[in-house]
Short mmCIF file of C-alpha atoms and ligand atoms in Angstrom, two decimals:
data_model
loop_
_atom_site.label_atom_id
_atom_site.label_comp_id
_atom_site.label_asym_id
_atom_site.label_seq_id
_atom_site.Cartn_x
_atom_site.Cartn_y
_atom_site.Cartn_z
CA UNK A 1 0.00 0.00 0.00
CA UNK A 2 1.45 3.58 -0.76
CA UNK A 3 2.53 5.14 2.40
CA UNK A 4 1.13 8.60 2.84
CA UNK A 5 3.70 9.70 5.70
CA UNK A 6 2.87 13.56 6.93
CA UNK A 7 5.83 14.35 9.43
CA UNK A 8 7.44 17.41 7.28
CA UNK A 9 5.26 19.52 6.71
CA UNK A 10 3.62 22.14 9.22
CA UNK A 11 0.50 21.37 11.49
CA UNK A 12 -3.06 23.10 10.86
CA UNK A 13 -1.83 24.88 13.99
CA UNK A 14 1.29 26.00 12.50
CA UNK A 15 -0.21 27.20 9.45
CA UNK A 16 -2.89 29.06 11.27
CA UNK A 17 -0.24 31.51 12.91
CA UNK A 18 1.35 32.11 9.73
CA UNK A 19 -1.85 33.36 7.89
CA UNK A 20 -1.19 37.02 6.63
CA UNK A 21 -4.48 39.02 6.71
CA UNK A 22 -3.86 41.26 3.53
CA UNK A 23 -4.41 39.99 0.48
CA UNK A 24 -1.16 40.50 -1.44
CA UNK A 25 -1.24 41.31 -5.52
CA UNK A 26 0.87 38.70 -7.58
CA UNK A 27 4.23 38.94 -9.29
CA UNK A 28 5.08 38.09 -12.56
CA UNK A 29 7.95 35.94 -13.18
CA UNK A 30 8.18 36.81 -16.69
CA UNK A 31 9.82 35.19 -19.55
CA UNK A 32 12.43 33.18 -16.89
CA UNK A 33 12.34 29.71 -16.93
CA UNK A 34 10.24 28.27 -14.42
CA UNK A 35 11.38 25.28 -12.88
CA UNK A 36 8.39 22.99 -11.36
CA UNK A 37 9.13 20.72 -8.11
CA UNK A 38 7.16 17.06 -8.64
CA UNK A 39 5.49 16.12 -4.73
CA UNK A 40 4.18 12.35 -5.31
CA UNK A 41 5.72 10.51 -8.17
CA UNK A 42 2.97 7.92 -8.98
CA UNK A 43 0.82 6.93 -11.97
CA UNK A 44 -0.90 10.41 -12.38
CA UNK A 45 2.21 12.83 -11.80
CA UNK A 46 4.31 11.07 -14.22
CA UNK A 47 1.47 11.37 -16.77
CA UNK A 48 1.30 15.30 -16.03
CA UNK A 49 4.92 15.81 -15.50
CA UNK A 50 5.57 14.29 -19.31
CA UNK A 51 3.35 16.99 -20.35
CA UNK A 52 4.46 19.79 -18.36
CA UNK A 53 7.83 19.65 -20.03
CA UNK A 54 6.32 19.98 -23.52
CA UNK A 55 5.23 23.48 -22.16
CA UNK A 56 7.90 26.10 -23.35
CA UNK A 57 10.70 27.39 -20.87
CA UNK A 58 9.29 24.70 -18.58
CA UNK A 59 11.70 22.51 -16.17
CA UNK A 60 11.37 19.59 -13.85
CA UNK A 61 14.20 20.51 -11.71
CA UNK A 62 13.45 18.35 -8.19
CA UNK A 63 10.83 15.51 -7.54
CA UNK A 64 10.09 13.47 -4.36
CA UNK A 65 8.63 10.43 -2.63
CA UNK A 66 8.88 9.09 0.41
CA UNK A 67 9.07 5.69 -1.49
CA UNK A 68 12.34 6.04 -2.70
CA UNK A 69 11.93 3.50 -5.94
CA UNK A 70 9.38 6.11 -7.22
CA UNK A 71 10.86 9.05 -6.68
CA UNK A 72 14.19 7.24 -8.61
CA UNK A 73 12.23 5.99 -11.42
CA UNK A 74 10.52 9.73 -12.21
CA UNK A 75 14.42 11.28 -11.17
CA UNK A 76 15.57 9.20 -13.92
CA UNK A 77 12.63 9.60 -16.57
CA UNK A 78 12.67 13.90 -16.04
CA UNK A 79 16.60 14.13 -15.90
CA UNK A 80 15.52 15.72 -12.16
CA UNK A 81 16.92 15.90 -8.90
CA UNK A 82 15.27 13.15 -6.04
CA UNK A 83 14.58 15.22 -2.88
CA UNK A 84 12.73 14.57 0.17
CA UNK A 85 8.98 16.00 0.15
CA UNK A 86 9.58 19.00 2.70
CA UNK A 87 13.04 20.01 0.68
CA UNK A 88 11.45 20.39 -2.64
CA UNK A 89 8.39 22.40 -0.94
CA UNK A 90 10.54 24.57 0.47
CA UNK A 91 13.27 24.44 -2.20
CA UNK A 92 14.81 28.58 -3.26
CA UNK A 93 15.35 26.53 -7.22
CA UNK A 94 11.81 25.51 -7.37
CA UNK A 95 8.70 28.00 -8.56
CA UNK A 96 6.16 25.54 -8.77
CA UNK A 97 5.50 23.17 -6.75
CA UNK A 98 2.93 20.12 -8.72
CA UNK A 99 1.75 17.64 -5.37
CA UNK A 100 0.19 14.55 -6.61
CA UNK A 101 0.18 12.62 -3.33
CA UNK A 102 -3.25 11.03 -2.06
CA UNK A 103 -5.76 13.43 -1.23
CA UNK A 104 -5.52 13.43 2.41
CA UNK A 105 -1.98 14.86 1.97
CA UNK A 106 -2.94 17.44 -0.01
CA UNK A 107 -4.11 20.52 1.91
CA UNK A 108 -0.96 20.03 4.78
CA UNK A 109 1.41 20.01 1.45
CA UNK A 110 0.26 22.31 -0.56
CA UNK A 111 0.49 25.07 2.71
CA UNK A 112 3.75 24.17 3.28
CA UNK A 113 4.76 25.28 -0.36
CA UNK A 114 2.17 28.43 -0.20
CA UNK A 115 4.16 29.29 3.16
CA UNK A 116 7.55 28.75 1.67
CA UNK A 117 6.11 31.22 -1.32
CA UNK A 118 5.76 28.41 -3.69
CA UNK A 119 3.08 28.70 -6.35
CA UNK A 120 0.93 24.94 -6.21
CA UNK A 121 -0.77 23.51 -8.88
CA UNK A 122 -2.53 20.61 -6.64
CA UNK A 123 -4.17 16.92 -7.64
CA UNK A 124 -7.93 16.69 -7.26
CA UNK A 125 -9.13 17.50 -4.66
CA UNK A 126 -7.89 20.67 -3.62
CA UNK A 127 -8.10 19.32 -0.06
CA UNK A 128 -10.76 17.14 1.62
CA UNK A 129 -12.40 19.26 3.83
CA UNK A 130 -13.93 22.58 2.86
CA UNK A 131 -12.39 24.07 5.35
CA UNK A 132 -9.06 23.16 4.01
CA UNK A 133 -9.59 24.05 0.62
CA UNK A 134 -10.59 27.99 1.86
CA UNK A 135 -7.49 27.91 4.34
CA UNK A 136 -5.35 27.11 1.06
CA UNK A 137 -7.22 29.66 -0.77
CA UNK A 138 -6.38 32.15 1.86
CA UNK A 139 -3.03 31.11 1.91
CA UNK A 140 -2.77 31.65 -1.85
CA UNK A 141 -4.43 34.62 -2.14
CA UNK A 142 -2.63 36.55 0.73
CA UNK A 143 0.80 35.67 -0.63
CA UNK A 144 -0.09 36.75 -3.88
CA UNK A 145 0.28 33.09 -5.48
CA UNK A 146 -1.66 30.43 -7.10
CA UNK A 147 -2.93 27.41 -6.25
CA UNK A 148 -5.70 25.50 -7.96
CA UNK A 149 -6.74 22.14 -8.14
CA UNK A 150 -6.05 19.66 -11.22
CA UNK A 151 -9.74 20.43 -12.97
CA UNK A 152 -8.92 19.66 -16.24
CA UNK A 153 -12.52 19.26 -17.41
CA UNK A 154 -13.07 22.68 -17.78
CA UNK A 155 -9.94 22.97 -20.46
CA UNK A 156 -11.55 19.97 -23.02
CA UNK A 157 -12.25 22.00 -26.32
CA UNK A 158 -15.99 20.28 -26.22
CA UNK A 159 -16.94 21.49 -22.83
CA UNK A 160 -16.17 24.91 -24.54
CA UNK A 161 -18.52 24.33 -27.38
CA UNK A 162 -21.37 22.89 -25.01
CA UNK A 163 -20.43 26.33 -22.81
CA UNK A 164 -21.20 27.86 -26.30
CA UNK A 165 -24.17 26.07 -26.80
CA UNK A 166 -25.95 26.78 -23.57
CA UNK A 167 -25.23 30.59 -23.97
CA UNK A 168 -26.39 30.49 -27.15
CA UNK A 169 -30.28 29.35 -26.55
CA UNK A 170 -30.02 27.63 -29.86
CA UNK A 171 -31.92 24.71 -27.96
CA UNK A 172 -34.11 26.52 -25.91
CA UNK A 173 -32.94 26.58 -22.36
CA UNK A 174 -31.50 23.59 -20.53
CA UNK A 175 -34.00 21.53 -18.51
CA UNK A 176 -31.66 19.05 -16.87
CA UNK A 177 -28.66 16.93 -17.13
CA UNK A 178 -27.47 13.59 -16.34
CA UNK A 179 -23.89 12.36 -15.79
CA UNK A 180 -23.39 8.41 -15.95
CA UNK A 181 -19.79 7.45 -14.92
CA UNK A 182 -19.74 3.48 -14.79
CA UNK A 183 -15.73 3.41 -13.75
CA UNK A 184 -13.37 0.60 -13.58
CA UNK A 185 -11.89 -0.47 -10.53
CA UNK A 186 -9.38 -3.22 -11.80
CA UNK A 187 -6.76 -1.07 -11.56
CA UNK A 188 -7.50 -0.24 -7.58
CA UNK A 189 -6.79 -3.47 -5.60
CA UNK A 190 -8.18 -3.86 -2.20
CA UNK A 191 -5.90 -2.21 -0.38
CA UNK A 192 -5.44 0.74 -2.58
CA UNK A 193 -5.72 4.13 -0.98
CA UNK A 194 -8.62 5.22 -3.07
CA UNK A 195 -10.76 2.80 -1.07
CA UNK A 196 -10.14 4.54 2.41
CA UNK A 197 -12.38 7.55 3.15
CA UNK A 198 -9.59 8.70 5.67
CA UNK A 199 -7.23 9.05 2.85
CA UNK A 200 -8.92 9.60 -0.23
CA UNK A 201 -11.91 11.32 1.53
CA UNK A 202 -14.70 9.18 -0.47
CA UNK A 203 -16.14 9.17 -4.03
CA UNK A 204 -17.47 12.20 -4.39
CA UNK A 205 -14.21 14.48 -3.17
CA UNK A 206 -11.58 12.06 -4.81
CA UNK A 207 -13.51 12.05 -8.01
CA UNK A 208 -16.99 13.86 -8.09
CA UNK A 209 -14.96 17.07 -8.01
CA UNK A 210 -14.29 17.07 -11.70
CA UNK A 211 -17.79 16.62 -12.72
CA UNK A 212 -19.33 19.56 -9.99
CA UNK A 213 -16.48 21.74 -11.48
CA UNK A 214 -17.58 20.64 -15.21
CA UNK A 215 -21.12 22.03 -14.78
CA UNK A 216 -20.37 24.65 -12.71
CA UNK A 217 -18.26 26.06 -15.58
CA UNK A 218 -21.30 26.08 -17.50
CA UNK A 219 -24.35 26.76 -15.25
CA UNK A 220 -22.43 28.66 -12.17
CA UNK A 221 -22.92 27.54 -8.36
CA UNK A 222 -25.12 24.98 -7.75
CA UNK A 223 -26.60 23.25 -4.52
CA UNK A 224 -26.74 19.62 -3.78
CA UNK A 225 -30.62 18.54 -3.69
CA UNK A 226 -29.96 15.18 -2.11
CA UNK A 227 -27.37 12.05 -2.38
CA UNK A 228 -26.98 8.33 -1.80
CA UNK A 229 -24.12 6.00 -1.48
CA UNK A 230 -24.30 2.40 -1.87
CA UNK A 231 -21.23 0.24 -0.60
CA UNK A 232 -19.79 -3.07 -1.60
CA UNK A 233 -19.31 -5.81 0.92
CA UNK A 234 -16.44 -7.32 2.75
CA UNK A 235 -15.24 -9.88 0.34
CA UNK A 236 -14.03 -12.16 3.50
CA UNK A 237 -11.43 -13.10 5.71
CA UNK A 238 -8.68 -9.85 6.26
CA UNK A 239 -5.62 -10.02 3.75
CA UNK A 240 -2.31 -11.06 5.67
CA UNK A 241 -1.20 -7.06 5.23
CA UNK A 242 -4.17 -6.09 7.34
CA UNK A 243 -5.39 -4.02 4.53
CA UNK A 244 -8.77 -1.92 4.73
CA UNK A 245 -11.10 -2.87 2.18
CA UNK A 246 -10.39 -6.52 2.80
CA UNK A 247 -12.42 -5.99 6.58
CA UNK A 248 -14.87 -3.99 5.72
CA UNK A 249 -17.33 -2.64 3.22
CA UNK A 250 -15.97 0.21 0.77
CA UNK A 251 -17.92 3.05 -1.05
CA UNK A 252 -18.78 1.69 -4.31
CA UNK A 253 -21.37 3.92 -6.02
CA UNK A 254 -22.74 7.32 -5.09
CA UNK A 255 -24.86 9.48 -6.65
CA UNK A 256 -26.46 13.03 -5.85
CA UNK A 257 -28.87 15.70 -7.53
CA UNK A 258 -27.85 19.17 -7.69
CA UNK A 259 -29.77 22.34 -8.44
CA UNK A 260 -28.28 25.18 -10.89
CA UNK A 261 -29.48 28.86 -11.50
CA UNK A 262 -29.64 28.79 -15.70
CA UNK A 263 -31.94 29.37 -18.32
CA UNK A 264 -35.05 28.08 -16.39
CA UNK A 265 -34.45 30.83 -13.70
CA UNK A 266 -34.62 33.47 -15.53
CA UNK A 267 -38.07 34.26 -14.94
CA UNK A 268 -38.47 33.43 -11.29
CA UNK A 269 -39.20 37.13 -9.70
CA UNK A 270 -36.73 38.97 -7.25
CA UNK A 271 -34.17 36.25 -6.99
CA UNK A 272 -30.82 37.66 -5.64
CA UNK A 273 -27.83 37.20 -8.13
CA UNK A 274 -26.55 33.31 -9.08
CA UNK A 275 -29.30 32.09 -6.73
CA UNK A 276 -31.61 29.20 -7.45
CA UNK A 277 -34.71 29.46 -7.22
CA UNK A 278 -36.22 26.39 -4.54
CA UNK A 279 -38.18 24.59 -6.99
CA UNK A 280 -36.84 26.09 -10.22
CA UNK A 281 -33.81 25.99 -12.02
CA UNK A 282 -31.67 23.17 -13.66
CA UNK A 283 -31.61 19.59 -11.83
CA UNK A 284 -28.53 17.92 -12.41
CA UNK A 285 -27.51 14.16 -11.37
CA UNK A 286 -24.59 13.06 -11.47
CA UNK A 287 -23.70 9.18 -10.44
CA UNK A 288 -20.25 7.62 -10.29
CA UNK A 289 -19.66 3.65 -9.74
CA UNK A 290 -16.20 1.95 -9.23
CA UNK A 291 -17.04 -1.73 -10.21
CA UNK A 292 -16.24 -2.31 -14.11
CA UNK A 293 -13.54 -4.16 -15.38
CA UNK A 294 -11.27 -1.55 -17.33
CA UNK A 295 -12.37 -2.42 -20.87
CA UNK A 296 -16.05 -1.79 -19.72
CA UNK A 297 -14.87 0.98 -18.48
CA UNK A 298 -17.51 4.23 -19.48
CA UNK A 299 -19.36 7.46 -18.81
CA UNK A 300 -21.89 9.07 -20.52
CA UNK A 301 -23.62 12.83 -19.93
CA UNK A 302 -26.64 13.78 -21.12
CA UNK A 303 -27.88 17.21 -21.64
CA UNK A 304 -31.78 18.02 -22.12
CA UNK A 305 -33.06 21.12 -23.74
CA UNK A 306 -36.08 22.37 -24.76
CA UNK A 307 -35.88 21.13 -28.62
CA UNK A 308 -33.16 18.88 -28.31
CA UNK A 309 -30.59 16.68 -26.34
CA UNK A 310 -26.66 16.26 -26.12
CA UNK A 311 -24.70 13.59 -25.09
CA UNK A 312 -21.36 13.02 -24.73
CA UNK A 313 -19.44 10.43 -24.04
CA UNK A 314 -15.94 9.47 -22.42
CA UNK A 315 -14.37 10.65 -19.23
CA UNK A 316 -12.97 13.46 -20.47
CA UNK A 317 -15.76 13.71 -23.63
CA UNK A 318 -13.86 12.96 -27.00
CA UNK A 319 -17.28 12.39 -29.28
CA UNK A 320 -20.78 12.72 -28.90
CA UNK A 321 -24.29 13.26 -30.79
CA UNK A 322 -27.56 15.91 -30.90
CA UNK A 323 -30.59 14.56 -31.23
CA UNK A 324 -32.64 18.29 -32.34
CA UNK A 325 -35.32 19.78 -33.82
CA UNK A 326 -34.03 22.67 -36.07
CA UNK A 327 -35.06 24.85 -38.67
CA UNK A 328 -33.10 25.82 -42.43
CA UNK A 329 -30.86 28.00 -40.09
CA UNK A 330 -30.10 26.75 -37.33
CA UNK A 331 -28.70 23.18 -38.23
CA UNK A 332 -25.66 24.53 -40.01
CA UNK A 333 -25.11 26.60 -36.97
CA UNK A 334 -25.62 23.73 -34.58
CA UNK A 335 -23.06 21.40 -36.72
CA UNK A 336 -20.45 24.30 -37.22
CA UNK A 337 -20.21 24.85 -33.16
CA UNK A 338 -19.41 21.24 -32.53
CA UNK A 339 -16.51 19.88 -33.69
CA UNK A 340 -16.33 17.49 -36.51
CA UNK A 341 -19.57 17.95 -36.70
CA UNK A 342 -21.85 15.46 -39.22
CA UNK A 343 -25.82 15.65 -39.75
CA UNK A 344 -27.71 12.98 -40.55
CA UNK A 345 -31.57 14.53 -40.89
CA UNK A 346 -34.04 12.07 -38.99
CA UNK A 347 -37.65 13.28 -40.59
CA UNK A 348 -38.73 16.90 -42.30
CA UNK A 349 -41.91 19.10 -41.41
CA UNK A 350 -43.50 21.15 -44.06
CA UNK A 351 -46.59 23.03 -43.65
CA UNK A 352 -49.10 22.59 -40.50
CA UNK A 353 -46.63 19.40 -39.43
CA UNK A 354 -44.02 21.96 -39.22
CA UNK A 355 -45.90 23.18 -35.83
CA UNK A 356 -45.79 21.66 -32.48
CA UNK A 357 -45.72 22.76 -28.75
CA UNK A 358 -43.68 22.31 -25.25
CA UNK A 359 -43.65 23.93 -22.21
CA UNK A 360 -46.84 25.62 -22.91
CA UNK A 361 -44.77 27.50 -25.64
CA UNK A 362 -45.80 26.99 -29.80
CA UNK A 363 -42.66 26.98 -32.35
CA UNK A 364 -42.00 25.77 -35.50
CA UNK A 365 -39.22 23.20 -36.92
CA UNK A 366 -38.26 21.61 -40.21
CA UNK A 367 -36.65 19.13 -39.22
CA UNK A 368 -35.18 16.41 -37.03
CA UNK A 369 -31.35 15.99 -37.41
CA UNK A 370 -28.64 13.79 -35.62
CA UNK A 371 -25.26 15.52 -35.32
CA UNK A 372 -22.46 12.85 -34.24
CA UNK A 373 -19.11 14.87 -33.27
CA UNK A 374 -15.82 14.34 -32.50
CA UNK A 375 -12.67 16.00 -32.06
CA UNK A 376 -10.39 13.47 -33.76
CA UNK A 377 -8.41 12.24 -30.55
CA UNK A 378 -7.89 9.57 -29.11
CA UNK A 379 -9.05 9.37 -24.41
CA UNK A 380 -5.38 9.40 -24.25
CA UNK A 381 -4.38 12.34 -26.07
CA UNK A 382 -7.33 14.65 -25.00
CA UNK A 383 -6.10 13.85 -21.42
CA UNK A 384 -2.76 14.67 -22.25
CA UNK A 385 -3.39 17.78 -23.70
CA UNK A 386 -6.10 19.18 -20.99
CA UNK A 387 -3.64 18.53 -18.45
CA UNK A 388 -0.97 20.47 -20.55
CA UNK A 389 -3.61 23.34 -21.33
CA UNK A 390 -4.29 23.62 -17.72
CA UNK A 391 -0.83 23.92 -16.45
CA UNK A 392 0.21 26.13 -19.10
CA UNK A 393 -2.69 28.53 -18.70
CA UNK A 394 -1.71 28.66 -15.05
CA UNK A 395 1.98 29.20 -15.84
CA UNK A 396 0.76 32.22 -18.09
CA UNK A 397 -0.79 33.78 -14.99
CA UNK A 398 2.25 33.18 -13.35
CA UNK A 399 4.31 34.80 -15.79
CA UNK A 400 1.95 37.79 -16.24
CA UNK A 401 -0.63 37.87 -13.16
CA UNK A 402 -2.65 40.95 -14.95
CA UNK A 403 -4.01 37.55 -17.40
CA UNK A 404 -6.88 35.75 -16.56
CA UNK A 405 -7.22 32.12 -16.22
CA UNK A 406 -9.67 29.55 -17.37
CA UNK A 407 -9.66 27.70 -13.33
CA UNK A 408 -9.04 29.93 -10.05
CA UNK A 409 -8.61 28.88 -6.63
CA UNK A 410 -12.47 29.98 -6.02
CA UNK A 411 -13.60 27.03 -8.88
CA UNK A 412 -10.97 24.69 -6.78
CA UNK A 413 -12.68 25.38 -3.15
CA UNK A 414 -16.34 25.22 -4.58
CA UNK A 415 -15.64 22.06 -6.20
CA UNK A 416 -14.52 20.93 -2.80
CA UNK A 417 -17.57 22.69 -1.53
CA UNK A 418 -20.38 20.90 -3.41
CA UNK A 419 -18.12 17.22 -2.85
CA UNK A 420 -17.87 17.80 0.84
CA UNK A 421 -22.07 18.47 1.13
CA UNK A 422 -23.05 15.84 -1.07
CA UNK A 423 -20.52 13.59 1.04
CA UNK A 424 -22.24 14.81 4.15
CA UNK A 425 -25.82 14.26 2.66
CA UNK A 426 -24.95 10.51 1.39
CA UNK A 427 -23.78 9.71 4.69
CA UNK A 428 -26.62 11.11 6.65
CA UNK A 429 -28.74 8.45 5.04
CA UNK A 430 -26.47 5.41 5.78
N1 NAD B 1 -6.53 15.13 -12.46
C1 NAD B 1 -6.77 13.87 -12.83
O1 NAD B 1 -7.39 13.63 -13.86
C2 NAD B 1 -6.27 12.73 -11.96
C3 NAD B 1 -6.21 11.41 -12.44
C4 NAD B 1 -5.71 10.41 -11.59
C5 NAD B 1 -5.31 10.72 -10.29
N2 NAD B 1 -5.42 12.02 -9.87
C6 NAD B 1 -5.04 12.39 -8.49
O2 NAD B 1 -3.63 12.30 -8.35
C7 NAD B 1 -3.30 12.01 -7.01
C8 NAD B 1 -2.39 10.80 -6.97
O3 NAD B 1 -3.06 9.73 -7.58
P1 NAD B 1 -2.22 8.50 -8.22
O4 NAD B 1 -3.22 7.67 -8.94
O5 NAD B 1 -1.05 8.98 -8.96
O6 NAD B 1 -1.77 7.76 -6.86
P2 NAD B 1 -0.50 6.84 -6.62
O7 NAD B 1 -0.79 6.05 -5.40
O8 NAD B 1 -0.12 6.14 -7.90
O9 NAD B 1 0.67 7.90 -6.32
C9 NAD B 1 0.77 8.59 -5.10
C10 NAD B 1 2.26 8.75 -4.78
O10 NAD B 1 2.39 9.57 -3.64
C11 NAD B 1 3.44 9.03 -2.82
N3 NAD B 1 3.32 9.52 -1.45
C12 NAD B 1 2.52 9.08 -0.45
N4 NAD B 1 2.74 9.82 0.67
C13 NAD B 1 3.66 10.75 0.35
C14 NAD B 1 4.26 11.82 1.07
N5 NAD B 1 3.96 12.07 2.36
N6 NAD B 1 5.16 12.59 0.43
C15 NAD B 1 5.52 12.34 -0.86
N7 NAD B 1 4.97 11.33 -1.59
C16 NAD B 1 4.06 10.55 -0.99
C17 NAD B 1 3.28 7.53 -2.96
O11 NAD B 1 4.46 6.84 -2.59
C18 NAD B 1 2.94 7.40 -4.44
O12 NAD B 1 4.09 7.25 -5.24
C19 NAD B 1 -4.63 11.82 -6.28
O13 NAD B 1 -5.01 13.01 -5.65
C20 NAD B 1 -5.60 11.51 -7.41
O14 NAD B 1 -6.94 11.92 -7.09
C21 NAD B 1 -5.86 13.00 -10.67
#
């Protein structure tokens, strides 16, 4: 089992003193090379770290483990210098500091770079508490430095185009949404980390944080309606290591419904700013299982609108269709925002049949068409490239702070925010 060893860094106590209460503006570093410190050198940080050097005037200078064989093998593969954890956070050489240790780890980490004036780009979850993830915020912000979660969804070229396609109304508004995420689990043995709450902080944190940061990218701040978690039993006798999951049941599935202020609102009278209204707005469920073997592995989201609905499908969404009913000007529209886009028309409307009704509301079509779409990559290279576009959008606020970026600390912590209440409501119903 990785061992997820805390002694170096600071205590909540520790940091707690060290809070400045003035926000602080941030400094560019310019056009200097900046030279990122690797904290964690498992499967996922030597996936990111192979695309963080592609990023121009971009260095691994230091990475570190506390299991030495790892932090060898990524020394080795990024011609970089094997530290221990606490030297590289604290390290004068080191800029950046990229911590990809289990979740649990995060928050103490990640402060102990912010405090030795580090800039953090942090695994999912930002932390596992919410109250972590807005002490690290505070940290951040008050030092005039960054520090976001990994949210890569937000930086997939199609979750831009369905952001386009909301705005747009082309649709009519959104109703509701649906995300399906039927996940394998043969790569997370029984005594992985990922199956202890205390360490990965459950389903929803570890993992539902992508998904809540997703649609709030497109819809804004949502609330969590209500939330269920189903676990798997104890498959027997305890393993000789005296792992976890082998003694008792782990958190297999868990799903939750949220509630976001969009389209549907807008009509609701006298509702303050980004609020939703109680019984209005855009219902959302989302509903993530760890039980597939890894070629079943899949995940599907569905988006409803008035005349038509989106899916797309993958875990970070490569292809998709749009079932719609359009008129002469709107399909070439529709097909030209998504990407790759092919129509295939279903059944034409011409005269009276071109009439029809929903939501109390008369309109007209010509047409049902199909769009499929895709953006020509393969999982693998979409993931590799969001996780580039992410770090280098943060490393262009770095350089110039006066940018803007795509993910801020505030997207990080409400991620955290919505994962931590549907957590809390899931549990309530045990
Ligand atoms: N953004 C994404 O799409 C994505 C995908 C996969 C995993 N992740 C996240 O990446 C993180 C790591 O996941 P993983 O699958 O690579 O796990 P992993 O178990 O493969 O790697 C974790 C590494 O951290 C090391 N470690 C443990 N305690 C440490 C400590 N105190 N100091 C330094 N190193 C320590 C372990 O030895 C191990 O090498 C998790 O937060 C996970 O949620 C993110």
């Amino acid at each position: 089992m990785p061992r997820t060893d805390t002694a170096c860094i600071p205590s909540a106590s520790d940091l707690a003193t060290t809070i400045e209460p003035l926000p602080v503006p941030r400094a560019g570093i310019g056009r200097q090379t900046l030279r990122v410190g690797l904290v964690g050198c498992g499967a996922f940080a030597r996936f990111s770290a192979a695309q963080y050097r592609q990023i121009p005037d971009v260095r691994i200078g230091a990475v570190a483990d506390i299991d030495p064989a790892a932090a060898g093998r990524a020394a080795t593969e990024l011609n970089a210098e094997a530290r221990p954890p606490d030297a590289v956070c604290a390290a004068d050489d080191i800029d950046l500091v990229y911590i990809a240790t289990p979740p649990a780890l995060h928050h103490r980490q990640a402060a102990a770079a912010l405090l030795a004036g580090k800039h953090v780009l942090v695994e999912k979850p930002l932390a596992t508490t919410l109250a972590d993830a807005e002490e690290l915020e505070t940290l951040a912000t008050n030092r005039g430095l960054i520090c976001v979660a990994n949210l890569v969804e937000r930086y997939n070229p199609l979750a831009r185009a369905v952001h386009r396609l909301i705005d747009s109304r082309i649709l009519g508004g959104l109703i509701h949404g649906m995300f399906i995420n039927e996940a394998a689990d043969e790569g997370l043995g029984r005594d992985h980390w990922f199956w202890n709450r205390d360490v990965s902080g459950g389903i929803f944190v570890e993992h539902g944080v992508h998904f809540f940061d997703l649609v709030a990218s497109w819809l804004g701040r949502g609330t969590v309606v209500c939330a269920a978690r189903s676990l798997r039993p104890a498959p027997g006798a305890p393993t000789e290591n005296g792992d976890h999951g082998a003694r008792e049941p782990v958190e297999e599935q868990v799903s939750c419904t949220c509630r976001y202020p969009a389209d549907g609102c807008g009509d609701w009278p006298a509702l303050p700013a980004r609020n939703c209204p109680p019984q209005g707005g855009v219902l959302f469920h989302f509903e993530h299982g760890f039980h597939q073997p890894s070629r079943m592995d899949r995940q599907e989201m569905r988006l409803v609108f008035e005349r038509g609905e989106l899916r797309l499908f993958d875990w970070v969404p490569t292809h998709g269709e749009l079932r719609a009913l359009v008129d002469e000007d709107t399909v070439g529209i529709l097909a030209r925002m998504l990407p790759g886009g092919a129509v295939c028309t279903m059944d034409r409307y011409a005269g009276q049949s071109r009439r029809m009704r929903g939501r109390f509301q008369p309109f007209e079509a010509a047409a049902v068409v199909q769009i499929t779409y895709n953006l020509g990559l393969s999982k693998l290279d979409l993931y590799a490239q969001v996780v580039r576009d992410l770090a280098a959008d943060q490393i262009a606020a770095i350089r110039d702070p006066a940018r803007g970026r795509t993910l801020t600390e505030v997207d990080s912590v409400a991620s955290v925010a919505m994962a931590c209440e549907a957590d809390r409501l899931a549990m309530n119903g045990d």
